[in-house]
Structure formats: structure tokens, C-alpha cells
Amino acid sequence: MTIRPGLLALTLLLTLSGQAQAYSYAAAGKEPLIDAREALLGAATDGKDASATLSEIANELTYLEQHHKVELQGPLAAAIKGKDAAATAALLNRAYKAEIERRLEGASQNLGDYQSAKVLVVKSKRFLDVILPSLSEGDRKAAEQALAKVLDAIGNPGVFGVGAKPADAAAFSDAEKALMAVLAPL
């Protein structure tokens, strides 16, 4: 049996384009709040000046303070100056919780756009992954399960429509509330 070169080229092209598209879901990119974590915790532990790092994330902190009603900049600067690594970590977790809330709100508003919703949920997972070590084992499992339900609730476009699953706004809302309830003590 001979495969025609054109058919082979088309098959290869479809295979490679499918992989490239699947990779785009990762939505890698810089997250200044996550990137600054080690520098801020190190500064709090060693008593070093962290003003440069704080100024790099000032826009993100200001946004969270204005839109998610959480005070971060003043207490974070005070915790670092006071060499309080535990308070610094707690304040960063509070910022990450607000980022998760922000990303999931965006995903909720974009449930009709699978790609956008998935990217926002995946980005929220990056923040959750940083918070998880500070949670109890039971809360870690509950948070991971809730986020998995959020991801499932955004649906799936299927492959050329085959296996498509519509988004479920009610399930999304329930899973989002469950996740935020686990993170409430932060």
C-alpha cells in the first residue's frame, strides 16, 4: 500500500497544528506576584530592603486593593520591614486568593468563549498551587477538587464539534463558591 505524499503532508500538518493549539492552553506568562514571592520572603527573613520588588508589583497590588477590597501594600511593607516572614507569606497568600477570585470572575463572564475561560482557570491554578502548601491536607484536596470542577464546568468544544460539552454556569458557580469557601480563612 502506498501513501500519497500529499496525504502524508496533510496528515503531518494537521497533527502538528493540533499540538501547537493544545500547547497554547497553558497560557504561560509572567505573574509578577508569584515571581516576587521569593524575593519578598527573603527580604522579610533577612531584613533586607524590598522597596524595589514592592514597586515592581505595585500595579497588581493596587488593582487588588481597589477591586477586591483587600489591603496589601501597607501591611506587606510593614511585615517585610519588621522581618516577619510569616505575616509576609500570609499577606501574599491573601493577594493570591484575590487573584484566583479575579481570574474565576473573568472565566465566569467568558463561559461562552471556551479558550478564554480555560486560560483564566489555568492561570488561577498557578496561584492556587502557590497557596496549597499553607493549607491543611483536607483543604488542599477540597481546593483541588473544586478547581477541577470549575475546569469541568467550562465545558469543552470537542474536536470538530464531536464530544462537545456546553458550559454549565450553575456548576461553575457552585464550584467557584466551594473553592472560595476553602480559601476564606486566608
Short mmCIF file of C-alpha atoms in Angstrom, two decimals, residues 56-139:
data_model
loop_
_atom_site.label_atom_id
_atom_site.label_comp_id
_atom_site.label_asym_id
_atom_site.label_seq_id
_atom_site.Cartn_x
_atom_site.Cartn_y
_atom_site.Cartn_z
CA GLU A 56 7.53 46.21 40.65
CA ILE A 57 4.25 44.68 41.86
CA ALA A 58 2.59 47.95 42.95
CA ASN A 59 0.17 48.00 40.00
CA GLU A 60 -1.05 44.46 40.74
CA LEU A 61 -1.44 45.20 44.44
CA THR A 62 -3.26 48.46 43.76
CA TYR A 63 -5.68 46.70 41.42
CA LEU A 64 -6.44 44.03 44.02
CA GLU A 65 -6.91 46.64 46.74
CA GLN A 66 -9.31 48.67 44.61
CA HIS A 67 -11.34 45.84 43.09
CA HIS A 68 -11.19 43.10 45.70
CA LYS A 69 -11.24 45.21 48.86
CA VAL A 70 -8.12 43.74 50.38
CA GLU A 71 -5.40 45.88 51.98
CA LEU A 72 -1.97 44.68 50.89
CA GLN A 73 0.67 47.33 50.18
CA GLY A 74 1.00 48.97 53.60
CA PRO A 75 0.81 45.75 55.64
CA LEU A 76 3.18 43.97 53.26
CA ALA A 77 5.80 46.73 53.52
CA ALA A 78 5.41 46.75 57.33
CA ALA A 79 5.74 42.95 57.58
CA ILE A 80 8.90 42.95 55.49
CA LYS A 81 10.39 45.85 57.44
CA GLY A 82 9.53 44.06 60.68
CA LYS A 83 11.28 40.88 59.49
CA ASP A 84 8.00 38.97 59.81
CA ALA A 85 8.22 36.24 57.17
CA ALA A 86 5.03 34.53 58.40
CA ALA A 87 2.98 37.73 58.03
CA THR A 88 4.58 38.36 54.62
CA ALA A 89 3.62 34.86 53.46
CA ALA A 90 0.06 35.30 54.81
CA LEU A 91 -0.34 38.63 53.00
CA LEU A 92 0.98 37.15 49.75
CA ASN A 93 -1.50 34.27 50.12
CA ARG A 94 -4.27 36.83 50.57
CA ALA A 95 -3.13 38.52 47.34
CA TYR A 96 -3.08 35.15 45.55
CA LYS A 97 -6.57 34.38 46.82
CA ALA A 98 -7.77 37.70 45.37
CA GLU A 99 -6.06 36.84 42.06
CA ILE A 100 -7.84 33.47 41.99
CA GLU A 101 -11.14 35.23 42.61
CA ARG A 102 -10.37 37.75 39.86
CA ARG A 103 -9.46 35.09 37.30
CA LEU A 104 -12.51 32.97 38.09
CA GLU A 105 -14.79 36.00 37.83
CA GLY A 106 -13.31 36.61 34.38
CA ALA A 107 -13.81 32.97 33.42
CA SER A 108 -17.42 33.14 34.60
CA GLN A 109 -18.02 36.15 32.38
CA ASN A 110 -16.43 34.33 29.43
CA LEU A 111 -18.13 30.95 29.71
CA GLY A 112 -19.27 31.30 26.11
CA ASP A 113 -15.64 31.56 24.97
CA TYR A 114 -14.01 28.25 25.90
CA GLN A 115 -10.44 29.34 25.14
CA SER A 116 -10.62 32.50 27.26
CA ALA A 117 -12.35 30.75 30.14
CA LYS A 118 -9.85 27.90 30.16
CA VAL A 119 -6.86 30.24 30.12
CA LEU A 120 -8.27 32.16 33.09
CA VAL A 121 -8.94 28.98 35.07
CA VAL A 122 -5.46 27.63 34.30
CA LYS A 123 -3.93 30.93 35.42
CA SER A 124 -5.92 30.77 38.65
CA LYS A 125 -4.46 27.31 39.23
CA ARG A 126 -0.96 28.78 39.19
CA PHE A 127 -1.91 30.95 42.16
CA LEU A 128 -3.64 28.07 43.90
CA ASP A 129 -0.54 25.92 43.54
CA VAL A 130 1.44 28.52 45.49
CA ILE A 131 -1.18 28.64 48.26
CA LEU A 132 -1.68 24.87 48.62
CA PRO A 133 1.32 24.16 50.90
CA SER A 134 -0.11 26.54 53.51
CA LEU A 135 -3.43 24.64 53.65
CA SER A 136 -4.25 21.54 55.64
CA GLU A 137 -4.30 18.26 53.75
CA GLY A 138 -8.11 18.18 53.73
CA ASP A 139 -8.35 21.76 52.48
#
